[in-house]
Amino acid sequence: MADRKPRIDEKLARVAFNIDREAHITVAKESCPGCPGRPCLSACPAENYTWNDENDALVFNYEGCMECGTCRFICPLDAISWSYPRGGFGVAYRWG
Amino acid sequence: MDRVECVVVGAGPTGSACAIGLARKGIETVLVERGSQAGEKNVASFVLFANVLKTIIPGFADEAPLERIGSDTGFLCLRKDDMMEFRAKAGVYYENPMIYTAYRSRFDRWFASKAEEEGVEVVRGMLVTDVLTEGGRVVGIKVGEDELLADVVVAADGIHSIVARQSGLYEDDTSRYMLGVKEVLDLPPDVIEDRFGLRPGEAAVKDGWGYPMSDVGGLFTIYTNNDSVSICLFAPVDALKAKGVSLRDRLEDFKAHPYVSSLIKESRLREYEAHILADGGRIKTDRLYSGGVLLCGEAGGFNSTMWIGVPSGMLSGLKAADAVAAAKRLGRYDADALSCYVDYLYETGLPRMLYNARTFSDFMVKSARRHMETFTDNLFDFMTESILEEVNFFEPEPYPSLEKAYGMFSDYVPRWLEPPLRLLVRGVSKLGSWYKKRKIRRTV
Ligand SMILES: Cc1cc2nc3c(=O)[nH]c(=O)nc-3n(C[C@H](O)[C@H](O)[C@H](O)COP(=O)(O)OP(=O)(O)OC[C@H]3O[C@@H](n4cnc5c(N)ncnc54)[C@H](O)[C@@H]3O)c2cc1C
Ligand code: SF4
Ligand code: SF4
């Protein structure tokens, strides 16, 4: 049994990425402080959406995106504009 | 501007099957894939039902990158500290395998290379960004600034299909979407065979429900590869949205369950993965084609919660290839010429599968997701208590098993029918008890 919950970066360290310079997903973050439930924080399996309490603002990190597509359908305020990275970039599963 | 007869977008199992079908009919085909290799974007649990693949490549078993033979199948039901399993170990499927475990990254890459051997031009690392239209009909694709004209474009670009969306055929229905989160865990082959009770080269294929997913109506799978175990948790996207549930946390709860942890202890994480799928049947067949374009595989909603997206995708791809060939014979590629796609689909069991997937997922959405927890509890009580009652020698009455069994399903009965049905069940149960008591006296 796991003694503690592994951190997400330990898991993502096992995934290969070919990171593009430009973000393929963008968030209109001004909506986020008033968002009910902020489901992106819990739903993204890569924990790419986090909340910065000090600035009361969303932090989004596209580099660890596994391109599952959950956040495309999750945002109650339609603040997430979702697309794939450019061809050849992004996640590259070795097993899948 | 370049021009080809057919462009297939997406080199998943659907796209490669379609491209092979097209090439064999002598149709000049380009297969475009956004990954720098076919398969590197794709995730499945992954059991492969090989019935369709066998018709495409009869000798696949000797050359495809397959892991183990799925002749040990089980359905698991979990509660926090409990587990229940219905398991079948089929001799005939070990000798004549039809189900295999595999990795998508390796399988899809191999399958795309088979398309290449058939003469298909496979273009990798290219994201199709839009379709070209002319007079309301699709006439090609856009890859960034580049354009490629084609008589027909086949959408095999999966659940996030750009081709289906841009051709106006797509119908989003998030109530049918599920997120799958998966871990591939390293374990030596002999440890796997020991722990799962497997014959050499045999795979355990376990699907299940219950803990830690019953509140969101989720499902899970545990499949074994040669030297790894793939565990995967699924939950409806709507539930993740409404309940703020984190599948990555649930996966840790799942791994810590006493039974699951006994199977995977001391393993090491090889890869972490996630992908969305759709329950299937969300697109009506008359929306699967239009002028110059056909939808197949997951882009056309060919999937179901039975994990048969890959073979159904392949077969839809083959039928799309047949439709393109028929349109070519007519010399036109408008909606009318391509409508034979649906006729060809109806010659197979695919519409039946779509219907079943649709009704099953409606059932899951409307009923089972709400009642999964009670159903699981009742099932456990039924299993454990019926044993206890059998050994309760202090009680001379036969126990009311019919009433117990009814209790398991009473949640699914419409409310208005519930009181009369309960009375009826009680009556029949009483009568049964009386009859059984009489029989006991006469027999023993
Ligand atoms: C977690 C999970 C577990 C599953 N388990 C099973 C299982 O065990 N057995 C089973 O049979 N099915 C399973 N499925 C379902 C199965 O994965 C899908 O039904 C199947 O992958 C559909 O195949 P496809 O070729 O239509 O789509 P995909 O496999 O999604 O392939 C689409 C391809 O198109 C490419 N692409 C997408 N957009 C573009 C673009 N714009 N330009 C260029 N290329 C593009 C992608 O990179 C990809 O290679 C599972 C699904 C998930 C999510
Ligand atoms: S769900 Fe949308 S609006 Fe809410 S916090 Fe996340 S990105 Fe912002
Ligand atoms: S696509 Fe998936 S992995 Fe990527 S940011 Fe959205 S939810 Fe996270």
XYZ file of C-alpha atoms and ligand atoms in Angstrom:
609
model
C 0.000 0.000 0.000
C 1.230 3.487 -0.785
C 2.483 5.243 2.346
C 1.647 8.627 0.878
C 0.017 10.014 -2.220
C 2.630 10.406 -4.949
C 2.968 13.954 -6.229
C 1.715 14.662 -9.700
C 5.149 15.707 -10.940
C 6.485 12.274 -10.003
C 3.832 10.781 -12.272
C 4.339 13.258 -15.088
C 8.068 12.547 -14.938
C 7.125 9.149 -16.434
C 5.435 10.759 -19.450
C 7.354 11.990 -22.492
C 6.523 15.455 -23.840
C 7.755 17.398 -26.813
C 6.895 20.862 -25.571
C 5.918 23.593 -28.016
C 6.813 27.233 -27.373
C 3.232 28.411 -27.671
C 0.372 27.246 -25.465
C -2.326 25.203 -27.222
C -4.879 25.834 -24.465
C -5.574 29.337 -23.237
C -7.675 30.490 -20.304
C -9.509 33.794 -19.899
C -8.416 33.964 -16.275
C -10.408 37.051 -15.355
C -13.496 34.794 -15.119
C -11.945 32.443 -12.583
C -12.292 34.295 -9.222
C -16.080 34.239 -9.672
C -16.261 30.645 -10.899
C -18.602 28.258 -9.051
C -16.696 25.181 -7.869
C -13.678 25.725 -10.154
C -13.972 22.172 -11.494
C -10.813 22.460 -13.620
C -8.707 22.284 -10.438
C -9.884 18.786 -9.563
C -10.755 17.432 -13.003
C -7.467 17.836 -14.876
C -5.644 14.526 -14.418
C -2.297 16.304 -14.825
C -3.116 18.966 -12.221
C -2.316 21.659 -14.749
C -4.827 24.035 -13.189
C -3.883 25.296 -9.718
C -5.024 28.202 -7.578
C -2.686 30.881 -6.280
C -4.287 32.042 -3.021
C -1.971 35.026 -2.623
C -3.007 36.591 -5.938
C -6.458 34.966 -5.910
C -5.788 33.849 -9.468
C -5.717 30.716 -11.568
C -2.362 29.351 -12.660
C -2.420 27.235 -15.804
C 0.495 25.224 -17.072
C 0.101 23.803 -20.593
C 3.458 21.994 -20.613
C 2.179 18.970 -18.665
C -0.946 18.556 -20.792
C -1.779 14.959 -21.673
C -4.333 16.147 -24.265
C -7.147 14.133 -22.708
C -9.672 16.864 -23.447
C -11.485 16.950 -20.104
C -11.054 20.688 -19.600
C -12.615 21.275 -23.012
C -15.975 20.263 -21.522
C -15.593 21.189 -17.874
C -15.562 24.976 -17.560
C -18.935 26.418 -16.455
C -17.956 29.891 -17.706
C -16.498 28.829 -21.063
C -13.203 30.455 -20.126
C -11.064 27.650 -21.580
C -10.293 27.700 -25.272
C -9.059 24.283 -26.155
C -7.107 22.902 -29.087
C -4.400 20.393 -29.870
C -0.738 21.404 -29.957
C 0.852 21.788 -33.377
C 1.633 18.573 -35.263
C 4.522 16.625 -33.742
C 4.343 18.525 -30.425
C 2.793 17.680 -27.082
C 2.452 14.391 -25.261
C 4.209 11.346 -26.732
C 3.104 8.179 -24.949
C 5.639 5.405 -25.142
C 3.094 2.759 -24.106
C -0.432 4.172 -24.173
C -2.374 22.677 -55.065
C -1.887 18.933 -54.517
C -4.759 16.593 -55.122
C -5.378 12.955 -54.099
C -8.355 10.639 -54.307
C -8.785 10.157 -50.578
C -7.405 11.714 -47.404
C -7.847 9.810 -44.158
C -7.333 11.990 -41.094
C -5.932 10.181 -38.047
C -3.765 7.063 -37.937
C -5.530 5.343 -35.050
C -6.910 1.815 -35.623
C -9.847 3.261 -37.576
C -7.774 5.393 -39.933
C -5.230 2.687 -40.654
C -7.946 0.070 -41.290
C -9.737 2.461 -43.633
C -6.514 3.328 -45.464
C -5.669 -0.358 -45.919
C -9.189 -0.946 -47.289
C -8.811 1.960 -49.707
C -5.346 0.935 -50.904
C -6.560 -2.596 -51.589
C -9.274 -1.147 -53.794
C -6.659 0.772 -55.727
C -7.608 4.180 -54.359
C -4.781 6.631 -53.940
C -4.731 7.438 -50.230
C -2.910 9.798 -47.887
C -3.130 9.103 -44.150
C -2.411 12.181 -41.996
C -1.451 11.836 -38.319
C -0.674 14.638 -35.872
C 1.654 12.550 -33.701
C 5.272 12.258 -34.795
C 4.490 8.519 -34.686
C 1.114 6.841 -35.042
C -0.103 5.827 -31.584
C 1.881 8.230 -29.447
C -1.269 10.283 -28.716
C -3.531 7.350 -28.025
C -4.653 5.639 -24.840
C -6.754 2.556 -24.144
C -6.955 0.063 -21.293
C -6.229 -1.975 -23.649
C -7.960 -5.194 -24.663
C -8.119 -5.863 -28.346
C -10.976 -7.973 -29.692
C -9.218 -9.256 -32.789
C -12.201 -10.406 -34.879
C -12.047 -7.467 -37.302
C -8.248 -7.268 -37.387
C -8.204 -10.947 -38.385
C -10.170 -10.192 -41.533
C -7.680 -7.446 -42.471
C -4.415 -9.187 -41.549
C -5.049 -12.925 -41.067
C -1.515 -13.527 -39.770
C -1.606 -10.647 -37.256
C -0.934 -12.905 -34.251
C 2.598 -13.609 -35.454
C 3.625 -10.042 -36.106
C 1.483 -7.554 -34.178
C 2.911 -6.249 -30.895
C 0.477 -8.077 -28.602
C 1.041 -8.747 -24.910
C -1.056 -11.597 -23.493
C -4.077 -13.723 -24.398
C -7.245 -12.526 -22.678
C -8.781 -15.854 -21.735
C -9.248 -15.056 -18.029
C -12.038 -12.515 -17.813
C -13.722 -11.236 -14.708
C -16.198 -8.721 -13.420
C -15.309 -7.147 -10.098
C -17.486 -5.391 -7.614
C -15.716 -3.429 -4.895
C -16.681 -1.838 -1.604
C -14.230 -0.079 0.662
C -12.935 -3.254 2.317
C -14.718 -5.890 0.289
C -14.517 -7.447 -3.125
C -16.671 -9.789 -5.146
C -15.702 -11.309 -8.470
C -17.412 -13.249 -11.235
C -14.650 -14.860 -13.205
C -14.451 -17.103 -16.255
C -11.365 -18.949 -17.417
C -12.035 -20.250 -20.863
C -9.919 -23.100 -22.190
C -11.055 -22.629 -25.758
C -10.007 -18.952 -25.865
C -6.577 -19.808 -24.512
C -6.103 -22.299 -27.349
C -7.804 -20.159 -30.034
C -7.302 -16.604 -28.825
C -9.686 -13.837 -29.882
C -8.853 -11.294 -27.191
C -5.422 -9.830 -26.468
C -3.950 -7.181 -24.241
C -1.603 -4.653 -25.851
C -0.257 -1.088 -25.737
C -1.825 1.475 -28.061
C 1.410 3.265 -28.795
C 3.000 0.108 -30.138
C -0.082 -1.381 -31.742
C -1.153 1.734 -33.659
C 2.399 2.301 -34.876
C 2.606 -1.239 -36.219
C -0.847 -1.019 -37.819
C 0.003 2.259 -39.586
C 3.174 0.621 -40.916
C 0.954 -2.107 -42.420
C -0.996 0.622 -44.230
C 2.292 1.970 -45.525
C 3.190 -1.513 -46.841
C -0.073 -1.501 -48.795
C 1.021 1.673 -50.578
C -0.654 4.306 -48.426
C 1.304 7.516 -48.002
C 1.482 8.115 -44.252
C 2.238 11.713 -43.245
C 3.235 12.053 -39.585
C 3.550 15.094 -37.329
C 0.853 17.041 -39.222
C -2.214 18.446 -37.495
C -5.220 18.873 -39.776
C -6.654 22.240 -38.731
C -9.680 22.641 -40.993
C -11.544 21.248 -43.987
C -11.775 22.964 -47.368
C -15.320 23.396 -48.627
C -16.863 24.347 -51.919
C -20.587 24.758 -52.425
C -21.334 23.156 -49.051
C -19.253 20.098 -49.878
C -15.916 19.079 -48.364
C -13.172 19.118 -50.993
C -9.983 18.774 -48.972
C -8.094 19.580 -45.785
C -5.969 22.335 -44.353
C -2.769 21.703 -42.450
C -1.898 25.151 -41.151
C -1.207 27.178 -44.277
C -0.994 24.137 -46.546
C -3.960 22.733 -48.411
C -4.597 19.317 -49.887
C -7.519 18.620 -52.214
C -9.274 15.268 -52.133
C -12.341 13.596 -53.638
C -13.237 12.330 -50.182
C -12.026 13.131 -46.671
C -12.476 10.392 -44.086
C -12.672 11.606 -40.488
C -10.846 9.050 -38.343
C -9.490 11.680 -35.988
C -11.050 10.425 -32.783
C -13.326 11.970 -30.199
C -11.979 15.510 -30.637
C -12.471 15.233 -34.400
C -11.690 18.476 -36.157
C -12.967 17.141 -39.486
C -16.392 16.203 -38.066
C -16.704 19.537 -36.256
C -15.608 21.654 -39.200
C -17.897 19.802 -41.619
C -20.837 20.590 -39.353
C -21.646 16.932 -38.695
C -20.520 16.766 -35.127
C -22.953 16.489 -32.247
C -21.427 17.132 -28.854
C -23.101 15.386 -25.987
C -20.965 15.600 -22.892
C -23.386 13.431 -20.933
C -21.884 10.509 -22.849
C -18.247 11.411 -22.260
C -16.051 9.650 -19.760
C -12.524 10.439 -18.689
C -10.169 7.482 -18.342
C -7.055 7.816 -16.204
C -4.541 5.014 -16.457
C -1.303 3.757 -14.963
C 1.007 1.148 -16.430
C 2.728 -0.581 -13.506
C 5.855 -2.701 -13.934
C 5.831 -6.212 -12.498
C 7.850 -9.306 -13.515
C 5.904 -11.816 -15.667
C 6.145 -14.663 -13.142
C 4.837 -12.441 -10.336
C 1.900 -11.428 -12.546
C 1.064 -15.045 -13.388
C 1.342 -16.017 -9.737
C -0.773 -13.231 -8.297
C -3.487 -13.340 -10.926
C -3.505 -17.141 -11.274
C -2.652 -17.115 -14.976
C -1.345 -19.676 -17.415
C 1.856 -18.729 -19.285
C 1.130 -15.857 -21.650
C -2.424 -15.489 -20.365
C -3.915 -12.103 -19.456
C -6.306 -11.213 -16.679
C -9.044 -8.991 -18.088
C -10.993 -7.569 -15.174
C -13.663 -4.890 -15.514
C -15.576 -3.626 -12.539
C -17.508 -1.045 -10.627
C -18.059 0.120 -7.079
C -15.454 1.599 -4.745
C -14.078 4.239 -5.115
C -16.323 5.269 -7.987
C -19.889 4.424 -6.974
C -20.884 8.003 -6.116
C -20.013 9.188 -9.634
C -21.111 6.094 -11.556
C -17.571 5.257 -12.569
C -16.003 2.032 -13.789
C -12.543 0.537 -13.716
C -10.387 -2.023 -15.495
C -7.377 -4.125 -14.467
C -5.597 -5.802 -17.381
C -2.251 -7.573 -17.420
C 0.429 -7.229 -20.057
C 3.540 -9.372 -20.304
C 5.502 -7.485 -17.639
C 3.082 -4.836 -16.443
C -0.402 -4.293 -15.092
C -2.593 -1.595 -16.661
C -5.119 -0.084 -14.268
C -7.642 2.407 -15.507
C -10.429 4.381 -13.821
C -13.334 5.921 -15.743
C -15.824 8.577 -14.678
C -18.430 10.626 -16.547
C -17.108 14.087 -17.365
C -20.382 15.647 -16.190
C -19.935 14.092 -12.759
C -16.385 15.420 -12.543
C -17.761 18.827 -13.364
C -20.736 18.738 -11.000
C -19.105 17.051 -8.022
C -15.567 18.385 -8.143
C -14.246 14.822 -8.093
C -10.573 14.230 -8.819
C -9.904 11.006 -10.715
C -6.199 11.231 -9.943
C -7.057 11.059 -6.199
C -9.580 8.281 -6.774
C -6.881 6.305 -8.557
C -4.786 6.402 -5.373
C -7.785 5.246 -3.299
C -8.314 2.451 -5.809
C -4.695 1.325 -5.618
C -4.899 1.300 -1.813
C -7.957 -1.011 -1.768
C -6.852 -4.261 -0.052
C -7.638 -6.461 -3.061
C -6.202 -4.142 -5.701
C -3.099 -3.487 -3.647
C -2.538 -7.244 -3.247
C -2.339 -7.440 -7.046
C -0.076 -4.464 -7.693
C 2.080 -4.157 -4.562
C 5.789 -3.458 -5.076
C 5.163 -2.408 -8.662
C 6.770 0.635 -10.215
C 5.018 3.297 -12.302
C 6.017 3.020 -15.957
C 3.634 5.544 -17.488
C 0.711 7.736 -16.459
C -1.965 8.424 -19.102
C -5.375 10.014 -19.630
C -7.909 10.227 -22.439
C -11.602 10.873 -22.961
C -13.977 8.419 -24.621
C -17.661 8.497 -25.504
C -20.238 5.880 -24.577
C -21.196 5.701 -28.201
C -24.237 6.015 -30.375
C -24.443 9.766 -29.950
C -24.459 10.421 -33.709
C -27.325 9.227 -35.868
C -26.300 7.243 -38.914
C -27.713 9.817 -41.337
C -25.231 12.309 -39.873
C -22.233 10.082 -40.581
C -21.708 11.394 -44.103
C -22.187 14.428 -46.244
C -20.772 15.648 -49.544
C -17.102 14.630 -49.723
C -16.812 13.452 -46.127
C -17.391 10.317 -44.037
C -17.126 9.889 -40.262
C -15.836 6.679 -38.751
C -14.385 5.298 -35.539
C -14.641 7.421 -32.455
C -15.097 10.514 -34.672
C -18.443 8.981 -35.689
C -19.359 7.796 -32.203
C -18.468 4.145 -32.804
C -17.672 3.040 -29.281
C -19.382 1.680 -26.240
C -18.723 1.128 -22.552
C -17.935 -2.484 -23.455
C -14.428 -1.405 -24.543
C -14.928 -2.364 -28.153
C -14.016 0.967 -29.691
C -11.040 -0.426 -31.559
C -12.723 -3.285 -33.503
C -15.869 -1.247 -34.153
C -13.693 1.639 -35.341
C -11.794 -0.685 -37.686
C -14.980 -2.112 -39.174
C -16.507 1.335 -39.720
C -13.246 2.324 -41.429
C -13.489 -0.671 -43.772
C -17.106 0.175 -44.619
C -16.112 3.787 -45.309
C -13.486 2.462 -47.732
C -16.175 0.385 -49.482
C -18.365 3.482 -49.764
C -15.546 5.527 -51.299
C -14.923 2.751 -53.836
C -18.630 2.649 -54.729
C -18.721 6.437 -55.137
C -15.667 6.217 -57.361
C -17.488 3.771 -59.618
C -20.312 6.331 -59.884
C -17.757 9.052 -60.573
C -19.173 11.442 -57.993
C -18.637 11.998 -54.267
C -21.701 13.967 -53.178
C -23.814 13.041 -50.163
C -26.091 10.870 -52.277
C -23.200 8.837 -53.718
C -21.679 8.350 -50.265
C -24.950 7.433 -48.556
C -24.254 3.754 -49.319
C -21.914 3.963 -46.304
C -24.983 3.632 -44.066
C -26.303 0.680 -46.100
C -22.948 -1.046 -45.707
C -23.001 -0.341 -41.965
C -26.446 -1.937 -41.745
C -25.018 -5.112 -43.284
C -22.946 -5.430 -40.088
C -23.755 -5.558 -36.391
C -22.511 -2.001 -35.860
C -25.930 -0.250 -35.761
C -27.026 -2.832 -33.181
C -23.921 -2.049 -31.158
C -24.631 1.674 -31.381
C -28.206 1.089 -30.275
C -27.099 -1.046 -27.334
C -24.403 1.442 -26.383
C -26.928 4.248 -26.479
C -29.582 2.504 -24.425
C -27.012 1.153 -21.991
C -25.509 4.555 -21.442
C -28.968 6.117 -21.088
C -29.622 3.496 -18.445
C -26.330 4.320 -16.750
C -27.032 8.046 -16.854
C -30.603 7.841 -15.691
C -30.608 4.941 -13.322
C -27.483 3.008 -12.498
C -25.379 6.045 -11.743
C -27.938 7.058 -9.134
C -28.441 3.621 -7.686
C -25.039 2.007 -8.114
C -24.171 2.326 -4.438
C -27.395 0.731 -3.148
C -27.240 -1.966 -5.784
C -23.683 -2.833 -4.780
C -24.670 -2.944 -1.091
C -27.650 -5.162 -1.807
C -25.562 -7.509 -3.907
C -23.002 -7.877 -1.149
C -25.717 -8.437 1.488
C -27.367 -11.003 -0.727
C -24.125 -12.905 -1.251
C -22.948 -12.835 2.348
C -26.303 -13.145 4.117
C -27.589 -16.028 2.049
C -24.644 -18.073 3.315
C -25.285 -16.994 6.891
C -28.945 -17.866 6.558
C -28.120 -21.274 5.135
C -26.223 -22.114 8.330
C -28.795 -20.514 10.613
C -30.089 -23.873 11.918
C -32.008 -22.120 14.707
C -34.524 -20.898 12.158
C -36.862 -23.596 10.754
C -38.467 -21.330 8.090
C -36.992 -21.372 4.560
C -35.473 -17.961 4.013
C -37.250 -15.559 1.674
C -34.666 -15.513 -1.136
C -37.094 -14.102 -3.694
C -37.761 -11.042 -1.559
C -34.032 -10.578 -1.091
C -33.403 -10.817 -4.813
C -36.208 -8.370 -5.480
C -34.631 -5.944 -2.980
C -31.599 -5.750 -5.236
C -33.628 -4.499 -8.149
C -36.442 -2.581 -6.432
C -34.589 0.702 -7.003
C -35.011 0.256 -10.740
C -38.771 -0.267 -10.631
C -40.886 2.785 -11.470
C -42.266 4.300 -8.266
C -45.946 3.726 -9.126
C -45.324 0.041 -9.772
C -43.303 -0.488 -6.609
C -46.100 -1.086 -3.976
C -48.144 -3.608 -6.022
C -44.995 -5.392 -7.191
C -43.659 -5.623 -3.639
C -46.998 -7.144 -2.524
C -46.900 -9.604 -5.369
C -43.323 -10.604 -4.594
C -44.205 -11.055 -0.909
C -47.212 -13.172 -1.850
C -45.262 -15.382 -4.222
C -42.488 -15.624 -1.657
C -44.937 -16.757 1.084
C -46.446 -19.282 -1.268
C -42.959 -20.478 -2.186
C -42.067 -20.876 1.498
C -45.188 -22.874 2.162
C -44.546 -25.108 -0.845
C -40.914 -25.598 0.077
C -41.795 -26.532 3.684
C -44.228 -29.110 2.358
C -41.609 -30.447 -0.005
C -39.037 -30.661 2.799
C -41.438 -32.735 4.927
C -42.144 -35.118 2.055
C -38.563 -35.503 0.866
C -36.387 -35.558 3.962
C -9.077 5.126 -21.328
C -9.634 4.383 -22.494
C -9.654 2.994 -22.501
C -10.161 2.306 -23.607
N -10.065 0.948 -23.636
C -10.404 0.280 -24.763
C -10.147 -1.121 -24.877
O -9.616 -1.739 -23.956
N -10.495 -1.755 -26.037
C -11.062 -1.080 -27.081
O -11.361 -1.695 -28.102
N -11.300 0.251 -26.995
C -10.973 0.947 -25.872
N -11.175 2.289 -25.805
C -11.811 2.966 -26.927
C -10.798 3.162 -28.039
O -9.623 3.717 -27.538
C -11.345 4.087 -29.117
O -12.635 3.725 -29.448
C -10.447 3.977 -30.340
O -9.210 4.519 -30.039
C -11.048 4.665 -31.515
O -10.128 4.602 -32.570
P -10.017 5.750 -33.645
O -8.940 5.337 -34.570
O -11.359 6.015 -34.173
O -9.595 7.033 -32.803
P -8.225 7.333 -32.065
O -7.637 6.081 -31.567
O -8.507 8.414 -31.100
O -7.277 7.853 -33.216
C -7.397 9.130 -33.743
C -6.073 9.464 -34.377
O -6.189 10.675 -35.085
C -5.135 11.533 -34.761
N -5.653 12.877 -34.927
C -6.634 13.466 -34.219
N -6.911 14.688 -34.691
C -6.096 14.877 -35.740
C -5.915 15.950 -36.639
N -6.658 17.049 -36.555
N -4.981 15.831 -37.608
C -4.228 14.708 -37.692
N -4.366 13.667 -36.876
C -5.283 13.752 -35.907
C -4.767 11.165 -33.343
O -3.451 11.528 -33.029
C -4.980 9.668 -33.348
O -3.845 8.967 -33.753
C -10.691 3.008 -24.697
C -10.701 4.397 -24.686
C -10.161 5.080 -23.613
C -10.139 6.569 -23.637
S -13.439 26.094 -14.525
Fe -13.072 27.754 -16.004
S -13.713 29.648 -14.986
Fe -13.599 28.032 -13.426
S -11.582 28.313 -12.541
Fe -11.388 26.772 -14.156
S -10.847 27.915 -16.007
Fe -11.573 29.407 -14.493
S -6.503 18.428 -21.882
Fe -6.516 17.137 -20.037
S -4.402 17.129 -19.314
Fe -4.585 18.827 -20.754
S -5.028 20.579 -19.454
Fe -7.010 19.774 -20.161
S -7.663 18.368 -18.549
Fe -5.476 18.771 -18.216
